[in-house]
Amino acid sequence: MTVRTSLPETPVKLAAKTRTLPPLLVHALAALGALAVVVALTLVTDEFTNLRIATVGYYLIAVAGLTLLTGLTGQVSLGHGAFMFIGAYTVALLVRRVPSFPLWADLLLAAAAGGLAGLLAGAAAARLRGPYLAGATLALAVGLPALTRRFTDFLGGSNGLSFTVHSRPAGVTVPELRWQTWIVWLSVLVALVLVVNIVRGRLGRDFRAVRDDEVAASLSGIAVGRTKILAFLVSAVCGGLAGGLQAFLLGTAAPGSFTPALSLSLLAAVVLGGLGSLWGALWGAVALVYFQAWSEDLADALHLNTDVANNLPLAVYGVILIVVVLAFPRGIQGGFQLLRKLLRRPAEQKENHENH
């Protein structure tokens, strides 16, 4: 009689099984796992930490969109804050003027408004590159917030628009801020699933081909101009959603939140996290929120005057950016990949030695 014993599946076999699942399902399951982690974190932290976790969320989708545009397509944008501005004011205007609209509709329209602006900007910038493209997008970031002073009655002037969204269903006893954090991360993770599938699909390959060599991409049948415009479109949709989520979380949309410094900070977060990596977008968003918070805490501890305290976060963020780029040219995610290779090397050497 032959006795068969069932051995535990090896990681290779498990990975092979995972690869047989549709990519969309794999990414959706990963998003559910991430949402569970976020919910667990909010349950064991205070409201102030919940606010920071939610802030990381909407910055994550903004940085992910800019990563797709700059890291995967090679188009440098200094105006991504303008798309967040459009998304934030779209939500604010809808909540104030059409209160019957559900929140999900407001956020979808905010993303659509950002995407429309990105489509127009991409069409105008399709023939620009390098400093010309950067200058054109920077003008967008400078010019759009100025509209609030031109249309004071409609956009609220320099004070912006304040509003209240009652998104928590009746009977739910979860604190309001914690509920908002869950809504922010649910929206972000749904958007990230779509972005990841774009990056891993044919369109993502077209993006990378255009980034590497536009002439070769054109000769291989890729419509370079259309691909650049699509990259702007997807990136701006992410920016519009990020702005809408920020407005929903804070209950206000004000031009002071969308200065050119925001666009530069988002681009710095892309470089810091890892250019062209969606995991890098996560590290960049975390750095954008927590490095500033730690700098503010340091300024309070040192009892610095107001002018120095206001500029300390920018100085600290700049120093950290320089150090990380010098140590890990591919950003924080590149540093993690290098560390993983170094940890694997002894095991691979041992395996090769045993085989010989």
mmCIF file of C-alpha atoms in Angstrom:
data_model
loop_
_atom_site.group_PDB
_atom_site.id
_atom_site.type_symbol
_atom_site.label_atom_id
_atom_site.label_comp_id
_atom_site.label_asym_id
_atom_site.label_seq_id
_atom_site.Cartn_x
_atom_site.Cartn_y
_atom_site.Cartn_z
ATOM 1 C CA MET A 1 0.000 0.000 0.000
ATOM 2 C CA THR A 2 1.308 3.399 -0.955
ATOM 3 C CA VAL A 3 0.825 6.097 1.600
ATOM 4 C CA ARG A 4 0.664 9.615 0.252
ATOM 5 C CA THR A 5 1.347 12.470 2.568
ATOM 6 C CA SER A 6 0.210 15.977 1.757
ATOM 7 C CA LEU A 7 3.121 18.366 2.074
ATOM 8 C CA PRO A 8 2.527 22.049 2.719
ATOM 9 C CA GLU A 9 2.555 24.116 -0.418
ATOM 10 C CA THR A 10 5.742 25.998 -1.029
ATOM 11 C CA PRO A 11 5.734 29.773 -1.544
ATOM 12 C CA VAL A 12 6.522 29.178 -5.217
ATOM 13 C CA LYS A 13 3.393 27.053 -5.642
ATOM 14 C CA LEU A 14 1.295 29.587 -3.767
ATOM 15 C CA ALA A 15 2.652 32.377 -5.952
ATOM 16 C CA ALA A 16 1.840 30.316 -9.045
ATOM 17 C CA LYS A 17 -1.729 29.873 -7.844
ATOM 18 C CA THR A 18 -2.016 33.587 -7.199
ATOM 19 C CA ARG A 19 -0.823 34.345 -10.705
ATOM 20 C CA THR A 20 -3.658 32.228 -12.120
ATOM 21 C CA LEU A 21 -6.211 34.628 -10.609
ATOM 22 C CA PRO A 22 -7.325 37.604 -12.701
ATOM 23 C CA PRO A 23 -5.100 40.616 -11.922
ATOM 24 C CA LEU A 24 -8.129 42.765 -11.082
ATOM 25 C CA LEU A 25 -9.242 40.234 -8.449
ATOM 26 C CA VAL A 26 -5.733 40.005 -6.975
ATOM 27 C CA HIS A 27 -5.504 43.781 -6.675
ATOM 28 C CA ALA A 28 -9.023 44.014 -5.208
ATOM 29 C CA LEU A 29 -8.140 41.434 -2.536
ATOM 30 C CA ALA A 30 -4.963 43.342 -1.735
ATOM 31 C CA ALA A 31 -7.019 46.541 -1.408
ATOM 32 C CA LEU A 32 -9.416 44.820 1.009
ATOM 33 C CA GLY A 33 -6.457 43.710 3.097
ATOM 34 C CA ALA A 34 -5.072 47.244 3.106
ATOM 35 C CA LEU A 35 -8.469 48.649 4.120
ATOM 36 C CA ALA A 36 -8.608 46.171 7.012
ATOM 37 C CA VAL A 37 -5.175 47.380 8.174
ATOM 38 C CA VAL A 38 -6.306 51.016 8.013
ATOM 39 C CA VAL A 39 -9.487 50.255 9.968
ATOM 40 C CA ALA A 40 -7.448 48.442 12.623
ATOM 41 C CA LEU A 41 -5.038 51.375 12.903
ATOM 42 C CA THR A 42 -7.841 53.892 13.333
ATOM 43 C CA LEU A 43 -9.423 51.788 16.071
ATOM 44 C CA VAL A 44 -6.282 51.863 18.234
ATOM 45 C CA THR A 45 -5.257 55.498 17.646
ATOM 46 C CA ASP A 46 -6.657 58.868 18.675
ATOM 47 C CA GLU A 47 -8.543 61.333 16.470
ATOM 48 C CA PHE A 48 -5.467 63.410 15.670
ATOM 49 C CA THR A 49 -3.666 60.317 14.365
ATOM 50 C CA ASN A 50 -6.800 59.356 12.428
ATOM 51 C CA LEU A 51 -6.631 62.736 10.715
ATOM 52 C CA ARG A 52 -3.013 62.126 9.720
ATOM 53 C CA ILE A 53 -3.853 58.650 8.414
ATOM 54 C CA ALA A 54 -6.627 60.139 6.275
ATOM 55 C CA THR A 55 -4.244 62.853 5.040
ATOM 56 C CA VAL A 56 -1.766 60.187 3.969
ATOM 57 C CA GLY A 57 -4.632 58.597 2.041
ATOM 58 C CA TYR A 58 -5.571 61.523 -0.169
ATOM 59 C CA TYR A 59 -1.915 62.477 -0.665
ATOM 60 C CA LEU A 60 -1.258 58.882 -1.719
ATOM 61 C CA ILE A 61 -3.666 59.008 -4.656
ATOM 62 C CA ALA A 62 -2.357 62.438 -5.688
ATOM 63 C CA VAL A 63 1.272 61.241 -5.604
ATOM 64 C CA ALA A 64 0.298 58.005 -7.398
ATOM 65 C CA GLY A 65 -1.244 60.021 -10.238
ATOM 66 C CA LEU A 66 1.854 62.200 -10.496
ATOM 67 C CA THR A 67 4.036 59.075 -10.406
ATOM 68 C CA LEU A 68 2.139 57.732 -13.395
ATOM 69 C CA LEU A 69 2.632 61.013 -15.268
ATOM 70 C CA THR A 70 6.246 61.768 -14.356
ATOM 71 C CA GLY A 71 7.738 58.404 -13.466
ATOM 72 C CA LEU A 72 6.067 56.266 -16.127
ATOM 73 C CA THR A 73 5.581 58.735 -18.982
ATOM 74 C CA GLY A 74 8.448 61.143 -18.339
ATOM 75 C CA GLN A 75 6.316 64.317 -18.304
ATOM 76 C CA VAL A 76 7.418 66.652 -15.526
ATOM 77 C CA SER A 77 4.440 68.496 -14.043
ATOM 78 C CA LEU A 78 4.742 71.329 -11.531
ATOM 79 C CA GLY A 79 1.020 72.013 -11.478
ATOM 80 C CA HIS A 80 -0.562 68.951 -9.924
ATOM 81 C CA GLY A 81 -1.923 71.031 -7.064
ATOM 82 C CA ALA A 82 -4.184 72.758 -9.610
ATOM 83 C CA PHE A 83 -6.077 69.502 -10.213
ATOM 84 C CA MET A 84 -6.512 69.076 -6.457
ATOM 85 C CA PHE A 85 -7.842 72.645 -6.362
ATOM 86 C CA ILE A 86 -10.433 71.790 -9.016
ATOM 87 C CA GLY A 87 -11.521 68.651 -7.200
ATOM 88 C CA ALA A 88 -11.809 70.403 -3.841
ATOM 89 C CA TYR A 89 -13.881 73.284 -5.178
ATOM 90 C CA THR A 90 -16.083 70.887 -7.158
ATOM 91 C CA VAL A 91 -17.015 69.047 -3.961
ATOM 92 C CA ALA A 92 -17.491 72.309 -2.052
ATOM 93 C CA LEU A 93 -19.779 73.801 -4.701
ATOM 94 C CA LEU A 94 -21.810 70.600 -5.064
ATOM 95 C CA VAL A 95 -22.331 70.228 -1.319
ATOM 96 C CA ARG A 96 -23.387 73.872 -0.927
ATOM 97 C CA ARG A 97 -25.542 74.201 -4.050
ATOM 98 C CA VAL A 98 -26.795 70.651 -4.694
ATOM 99 C CA PRO A 99 -27.009 69.114 -1.205
ATOM 100 C CA SER A 100 -29.221 66.281 -2.445
ATOM 101 C CA PHE A 101 -26.295 64.692 -4.285
ATOM 102 C CA PRO A 102 -24.767 61.718 -2.429
ATOM 103 C CA LEU A 103 -21.117 61.905 -1.423
ATOM 104 C CA TRP A 104 -20.001 59.269 -3.910
ATOM 105 C CA ALA A 105 -21.482 61.341 -6.744
ATOM 106 C CA ASP A 106 -19.678 64.457 -5.499
ATOM 107 C CA LEU A 107 -16.362 62.604 -5.454
ATOM 108 C CA LEU A 108 -16.938 61.102 -8.899
ATOM 109 C CA LEU A 109 -17.716 64.545 -10.315
ATOM 110 C CA ALA A 110 -14.618 65.973 -8.590
ATOM 111 C CA ALA A 111 -12.487 63.301 -10.253
ATOM 112 C CA ALA A 112 -14.238 63.955 -13.586
ATOM 113 C CA ALA A 113 -13.666 67.720 -13.293
ATOM 114 C CA GLY A 114 -9.991 67.139 -12.585
ATOM 115 C CA GLY A 115 -9.815 64.729 -15.510
ATOM 116 C CA LEU A 116 -11.400 67.252 -17.862
ATOM 117 C CA ALA A 117 -8.861 69.867 -16.811
ATOM 118 C CA GLY A 118 -6.096 67.314 -17.296
ATOM 119 C CA LEU A 119 -7.403 66.454 -20.736
ATOM 120 C CA LEU A 120 -7.284 70.101 -21.778
ATOM 121 C CA ALA A 121 -3.864 70.621 -20.184
ATOM 122 C CA GLY A 122 -2.533 67.442 -21.770
ATOM 123 C CA ALA A 123 -3.782 68.440 -25.213
ATOM 124 C CA ALA A 124 -2.126 71.825 -24.858
ATOM 125 C CA ALA A 125 1.110 70.370 -23.485
ATOM 126 C CA ALA A 126 1.372 67.347 -25.799
ATOM 127 C CA ARG A 127 4.004 69.086 -27.930
ATOM 128 C CA LEU A 128 5.917 70.499 -24.973
ATOM 129 C CA ARG A 129 8.694 68.791 -23.077
ATOM 130 C CA GLY A 130 11.325 69.462 -20.435
ATOM 131 C CA PRO A 131 11.359 72.966 -18.921
ATOM 132 C CA TYR A 132 8.637 74.196 -21.304
ATOM 133 C CA LEU A 133 6.178 71.596 -20.010
ATOM 134 C CA ALA A 134 7.197 72.274 -16.404
ATOM 135 C CA GLY A 135 6.702 76.014 -16.908
ATOM 136 C CA ALA A 136 3.288 75.570 -18.500
ATOM 137 C CA THR A 137 2.023 73.361 -15.678
ATOM 138 C CA LEU A 138 3.478 75.716 -13.060
ATOM 139 C CA ALA A 139 1.516 78.576 -14.633
ATOM 140 C CA LEU A 140 -1.611 76.457 -14.171
ATOM 141 C CA ALA A 141 -0.848 76.015 -10.467
ATOM 142 C CA VAL A 142 -0.243 79.741 -10.033
ATOM 143 C CA GLY A 143 -3.192 80.966 -12.085
ATOM 144 C CA LEU A 144 -6.098 78.789 -10.937
ATOM 145 C CA PRO A 145 -6.129 79.755 -7.220
ATOM 146 C CA ALA A 146 -6.097 83.401 -8.314
ATOM 147 C CA LEU A 147 -9.565 82.875 -9.801
ATOM 148 C CA THR A 148 -11.002 82.843 -6.289
ATOM 149 C CA ARG A 149 -10.209 86.560 -5.984
ATOM 150 C CA ARG A 150 -11.778 87.277 -9.358
ATOM 151 C CA PHE A 151 -15.038 85.416 -8.624
ATOM 152 C CA THR A 152 -15.436 86.174 -4.941
ATOM 153 C CA ASP A 153 -19.182 85.571 -4.719
ATOM 154 C CA PHE A 154 -18.936 82.184 -6.419
ATOM 155 C CA LEU A 155 -15.650 80.824 -5.004
ATOM 156 C CA GLY A 156 -15.522 82.594 -1.656
ATOM 157 C CA GLY A 157 -12.446 84.738 -2.213
ATOM 158 C CA SER A 158 -9.316 84.158 -0.132
ATOM 159 C CA ASN A 159 -11.388 82.606 2.683
ATOM 160 C CA GLY A 160 -12.659 79.852 0.429
ATOM 161 C CA LEU A 161 -15.840 77.833 0.882
ATOM 162 C CA SER A 162 -16.838 76.087 4.112
ATOM 163 C CA PHE A 163 -19.418 73.330 4.295
ATOM 164 C CA THR A 164 -20.518 70.296 6.282
ATOM 165 C CA VAL A 165 -20.976 66.780 4.939
ATOM 166 C CA HIS A 166 -23.006 64.332 7.030
ATOM 167 C CA SER A 167 -21.665 61.141 5.507
ATOM 168 C CA ARG A 168 -22.216 58.861 8.494
ATOM 169 C CA PRO A 169 -25.400 56.765 8.197
ATOM 170 C CA ALA A 170 -28.000 56.995 10.918
ATOM 171 C CA GLY A 171 -27.460 54.490 13.698
ATOM 172 C CA VAL A 172 -23.706 54.222 13.157
ATOM 173 C CA THR A 173 -21.921 55.151 16.394
ATOM 174 C CA VAL A 174 -18.419 55.421 14.943
ATOM 175 C CA PRO A 175 -16.824 58.846 15.602
ATOM 176 C CA GLU A 176 -17.230 61.196 12.649
ATOM 177 C CA LEU A 177 -13.515 61.651 11.946
ATOM 178 C CA ARG A 178 -12.870 57.913 12.062
ATOM 179 C CA TRP A 179 -15.746 57.332 9.633
ATOM 180 C CA GLN A 180 -14.350 60.001 7.307
ATOM 181 C CA THR A 181 -10.936 58.315 7.416
ATOM 182 C CA TRP A 182 -12.524 55.049 6.317
ATOM 183 C CA ILE A 183 -14.356 56.790 3.471
ATOM 184 C CA VAL A 184 -11.140 58.466 2.324
ATOM 185 C CA TRP A 185 -9.180 55.224 2.277
ATOM 186 C CA LEU A 186 -11.992 53.243 0.652
ATOM 187 C CA SER A 187 -12.105 55.795 -2.172
ATOM 188 C CA VAL A 188 -8.315 55.862 -2.479
ATOM 189 C CA LEU A 189 -7.978 52.076 -2.596
ATOM 190 C CA VAL A 190 -10.701 51.718 -5.236
ATOM 191 C CA ALA A 191 -8.884 54.311 -7.346
ATOM 192 C CA LEU A 192 -5.532 52.608 -6.758
ATOM 193 C CA VAL A 193 -6.898 49.264 -7.965
ATOM 194 C CA LEU A 194 -7.829 50.942 -11.248
ATOM 195 C CA VAL A 195 -4.470 52.752 -11.492
ATOM 196 C CA VAL A 196 -2.504 49.551 -10.825
ATOM 197 C CA ASN A 197 -4.425 47.720 -13.547
ATOM 198 C CA ILE A 198 -3.690 50.569 -15.962
ATOM 199 C CA VAL A 199 0.013 50.501 -15.070
ATOM 200 C CA ARG A 200 0.232 46.705 -15.438
ATOM 201 C CA GLY A 201 -1.728 46.646 -18.687
ATOM 202 C CA ARG A 202 -1.094 47.629 -22.280
ATOM 203 C CA LEU A 203 -1.544 51.339 -21.603
ATOM 204 C CA GLY A 204 1.101 51.177 -18.901
ATOM 205 C CA ARG A 205 3.510 49.562 -21.351
ATOM 206 C CA ASP A 206 2.776 52.369 -23.795
ATOM 207 C CA PHE A 207 3.531 54.919 -21.081
ATOM 208 C CA ARG A 208 6.917 53.350 -20.398
ATOM 209 C CA ALA A 209 7.728 53.068 -24.089
ATOM 210 C CA VAL A 210 7.036 56.781 -24.603
ATOM 211 C CA ARG A 211 9.160 57.618 -21.584
ATOM 212 C CA ASP A 212 12.117 55.544 -22.790
ATOM 213 C CA ASP A 213 12.168 56.633 -26.444
ATOM 214 C CA GLU A 214 9.422 58.554 -28.213
ATOM 215 C CA VAL A 215 10.827 57.849 -31.679
ATOM 216 C CA ALA A 216 11.021 54.100 -31.091
ATOM 217 C CA ALA A 217 7.539 54.130 -29.561
ATOM 218 C CA SER A 218 6.157 55.940 -32.598
ATOM 219 C CA LEU A 219 7.839 53.492 -34.977
ATOM 220 C CA SER A 220 6.312 50.577 -33.073
ATOM 221 C CA GLY A 221 2.820 51.929 -33.670
ATOM 222 C CA ILE A 222 2.189 53.847 -30.438
ATOM 223 C CA ALA A 223 0.404 57.190 -30.825
ATOM 224 C CA VAL A 224 2.799 59.261 -28.723
ATOM 225 C CA GLY A 225 0.650 62.396 -28.493
ATOM 226 C CA ARG A 226 -2.478 60.473 -27.526
ATOM 227 C CA THR A 227 -0.537 58.451 -24.947
ATOM 228 C CA LYS A 228 0.772 61.630 -23.309
ATOM 229 C CA ILE A 229 -2.720 63.088 -23.178
ATOM 230 C CA LEU A 230 -4.094 59.889 -21.615
ATOM 231 C CA ALA A 231 -1.350 60.026 -18.977
ATOM 232 C CA PHE A 232 -2.370 63.582 -18.141
ATOM 233 C CA LEU A 233 -6.006 62.507 -18.018
ATOM 234 C CA VAL A 234 -5.449 59.620 -15.575
ATOM 235 C CA SER A 235 -3.088 61.688 -13.440
ATOM 236 C CA ALA A 236 -5.519 64.603 -13.253
ATOM 237 C CA VAL A 237 -8.408 62.294 -12.316
ATOM 238 C CA CYS A 238 -6.301 61.133 -9.356
ATOM 239 C CA GLY A 239 -5.521 64.735 -8.471
ATOM 240 C CA GLY A 240 -9.173 65.766 -8.668
ATOM 241 C CA LEU A 241 -10.197 62.869 -6.433
ATOM 242 C CA ALA A 242 -7.440 63.768 -3.946
ATOM 243 C CA GLY A 243 -8.646 67.366 -3.786
ATOM 244 C CA GLY A 244 -12.248 66.270 -3.360
ATOM 245 C CA LEU A 245 -11.290 63.952 -0.509
ATOM 246 C CA GLN A 246 -9.283 66.716 1.160
ATOM 247 C CA ALA A 247 -12.256 69.079 1.004
ATOM 248 C CA PHE A 248 -14.574 66.363 2.333
ATOM 249 C CA LEU A 249 -12.213 65.632 5.234
ATOM 250 C CA LEU A 250 -11.509 69.233 6.225
ATOM 251 C CA GLY A 251 -14.914 70.688 5.383
ATOM 252 C CA THR A 252 -13.410 73.572 3.453
ATOM 253 C CA ALA A 253 -11.855 74.484 0.113
ATOM 254 C CA ALA A 254 -9.534 77.490 0.295
ATOM 255 C CA PRO A 255 -6.932 78.757 -2.204
ATOM 256 C CA GLY A 256 -4.267 78.875 0.515
ATOM 257 C CA SER A 257 -4.239 75.057 0.557
ATOM 258 C CA PHE A 258 -3.337 74.798 -3.143
ATOM 259 C CA THR A 259 -0.339 77.056 -3.590
ATOM 260 C CA PRO A 260 2.510 76.190 -5.997
ATOM 261 C CA ALA A 261 4.377 74.889 -2.934
ATOM 262 C CA LEU A 262 1.877 72.009 -2.820
ATOM 263 C CA SER A 263 2.680 71.013 -6.403
ATOM 264 C CA LEU A 264 6.416 71.127 -5.666
ATOM 265 C CA SER A 265 5.904 69.062 -2.502
ATOM 266 C CA LEU A 266 3.980 66.416 -4.450
ATOM 267 C CA LEU A 267 6.765 66.194 -7.032
ATOM 268 C CA ALA A 268 9.354 65.949 -4.241
ATOM 269 C CA ALA A 269 7.296 63.128 -2.688
ATOM 270 C CA VAL A 270 7.401 61.247 -6.010
ATOM 271 C CA VAL A 271 11.196 61.514 -6.125
ATOM 272 C CA LEU A 272 11.608 60.725 -2.430
ATOM 273 C CA GLY A 273 9.398 57.640 -2.528
ATOM 274 C CA GLY A 274 10.793 56.268 -5.765
ATOM 275 C CA LEU A 275 10.244 57.603 -9.269
ATOM 276 C CA GLY A 276 7.958 55.336 -11.270
ATOM 277 C CA SER A 277 6.910 53.108 -8.329
ATOM 278 C CA LEU A 278 3.397 53.039 -6.875
ATOM 279 C CA TRP A 279 4.848 51.651 -3.651
ATOM 280 C CA GLY A 280 7.109 54.669 -3.719
ATOM 281 C CA ALA A 281 3.983 56.837 -3.882
ATOM 282 C CA LEU A 282 2.953 55.411 -0.509
ATOM 283 C CA TRP A 283 6.319 56.174 1.099
ATOM 284 C CA GLY A 284 6.297 59.638 -0.446
ATOM 285 C CA ALA A 285 2.822 60.375 0.936
ATOM 286 C CA VAL A 286 3.828 59.150 4.405
ATOM 287 C CA ALA A 287 6.956 61.315 4.278
ATOM 288 C CA LEU A 288 4.958 64.325 3.106
ATOM 289 C CA VAL A 289 2.655 64.112 6.129
ATOM 290 C CA TYR A 290 4.917 62.885 8.916
ATOM 291 C CA PHE A 291 8.152 64.725 8.157
ATOM 292 C CA GLN A 292 6.221 67.981 8.301
ATOM 293 C CA ALA A 293 4.491 66.931 11.531
ATOM 294 C CA TRP A 294 7.786 65.938 13.165
ATOM 295 C CA SER A 295 9.362 69.210 12.046
ATOM 296 C CA GLU A 296 6.529 71.170 13.619
ATOM 297 C CA ASP A 297 6.924 69.203 16.851
ATOM 298 C CA LEU A 298 10.672 69.933 16.791
ATOM 299 C CA ALA A 299 10.028 73.635 16.289
ATOM 300 C CA ASP A 300 7.666 73.659 19.270
ATOM 301 C CA ALA A 301 10.166 71.783 21.424
ATOM 302 C CA LEU A 302 12.942 74.263 20.563
ATOM 303 C CA HIS A 303 10.654 77.281 21.099
ATOM 304 C CA LEU A 304 11.626 78.806 17.754
ATOM 305 C CA ASN A 305 10.159 82.085 16.589
ATOM 306 C CA THR A 306 7.269 82.059 14.135
ATOM 307 C CA ASP A 307 9.263 82.768 10.955
ATOM 308 C CA VAL A 308 11.803 79.995 11.637
ATOM 309 C CA ALA A 309 9.102 77.559 12.762
ATOM 310 C CA ASN A 310 7.080 78.128 9.575
ATOM 311 C CA ASN A 311 10.074 77.420 7.330
ATOM 312 C CA LEU A 312 11.609 74.573 9.335
ATOM 313 C CA PRO A 313 9.380 71.827 7.829
ATOM 314 C CA LEU A 314 10.429 72.840 4.295
ATOM 315 C CA ALA A 315 14.102 72.897 5.282
ATOM 316 C CA VAL A 316 13.933 69.506 7.000
ATOM 317 C CA TYR A 317 12.015 67.996 4.092
ATOM 318 C CA GLY A 318 14.599 69.350 1.643
ATOM 319 C CA VAL A 319 17.528 67.978 3.653
ATOM 320 C CA ILE A 320 15.897 64.548 3.915
ATOM 321 C CA LEU A 321 15.152 64.587 0.194
ATOM 322 C CA ILE A 322 18.800 65.342 -0.649
ATOM 323 C CA VAL A 323 20.121 62.676 1.730
ATOM 324 C CA VAL A 324 17.749 59.978 0.454
ATOM 325 C CA VAL A 325 18.428 60.759 -3.214
ATOM 326 C CA LEU A 326 22.197 60.689 -2.648
ATOM 327 C CA ALA A 327 22.042 57.432 -0.689
ATOM 328 C CA PHE A 328 19.315 55.772 -2.785
ATOM 329 C CA PRO A 329 18.955 57.322 -6.268
ATOM 330 C CA ARG A 330 15.764 55.292 -6.779
ATOM 331 C CA GLY A 331 14.181 56.654 -3.606
ATOM 332 C CA ILE A 332 12.932 54.911 -0.485
ATOM 333 C CA GLN A 333 11.399 52.050 -2.464
ATOM 334 C CA GLY A 334 14.713 51.572 -4.270
ATOM 335 C CA GLY A 335 16.434 51.394 -0.872
ATOM 336 C CA PHE A 336 14.024 48.665 0.239
ATOM 337 C CA GLN A 337 14.673 46.708 -2.957
ATOM 338 C CA LEU A 338 18.429 47.002 -2.443
ATOM 339 C CA LEU A 339 18.084 45.807 1.149
ATOM 340 C CA ARG A 340 15.997 42.839 0.021
ATOM 341 C CA LYS A 341 18.659 41.853 -2.512
ATOM 342 C CA LEU A 342 21.369 42.057 0.150
ATOM 343 C CA LEU A 343 19.340 39.846 2.490
ATOM 344 C CA ARG A 344 18.686 37.295 -0.247
ATOM 345 C CA ARG A 345 22.288 37.067 -1.358
ATOM 346 C CA PRO A 346 23.591 34.820 1.503
ATOM 347 C CA ALA A 347 20.693 32.386 0.998
ATOM 348 C CA GLU A 348 21.311 32.255 -2.771
ATOM 349 C CA GLN A 349 25.034 31.720 -2.244
ATOM 350 C CA LYS A 350 24.327 28.904 0.207
ATOM 351 C CA GLU A 351 21.889 27.265 -2.221
ATOM 352 C CA ASN A 352 24.405 27.473 -5.083
ATOM 353 C CA HIS A 353 27.109 26.009 -2.851
ATOM 354 C CA GLU A 354 24.868 23.073 -1.888
ATOM 355 C CA ASN A 355 23.947 22.423 -5.536
ATOM 356 C CA HIS A 356 27.607 22.230 -6.501
#
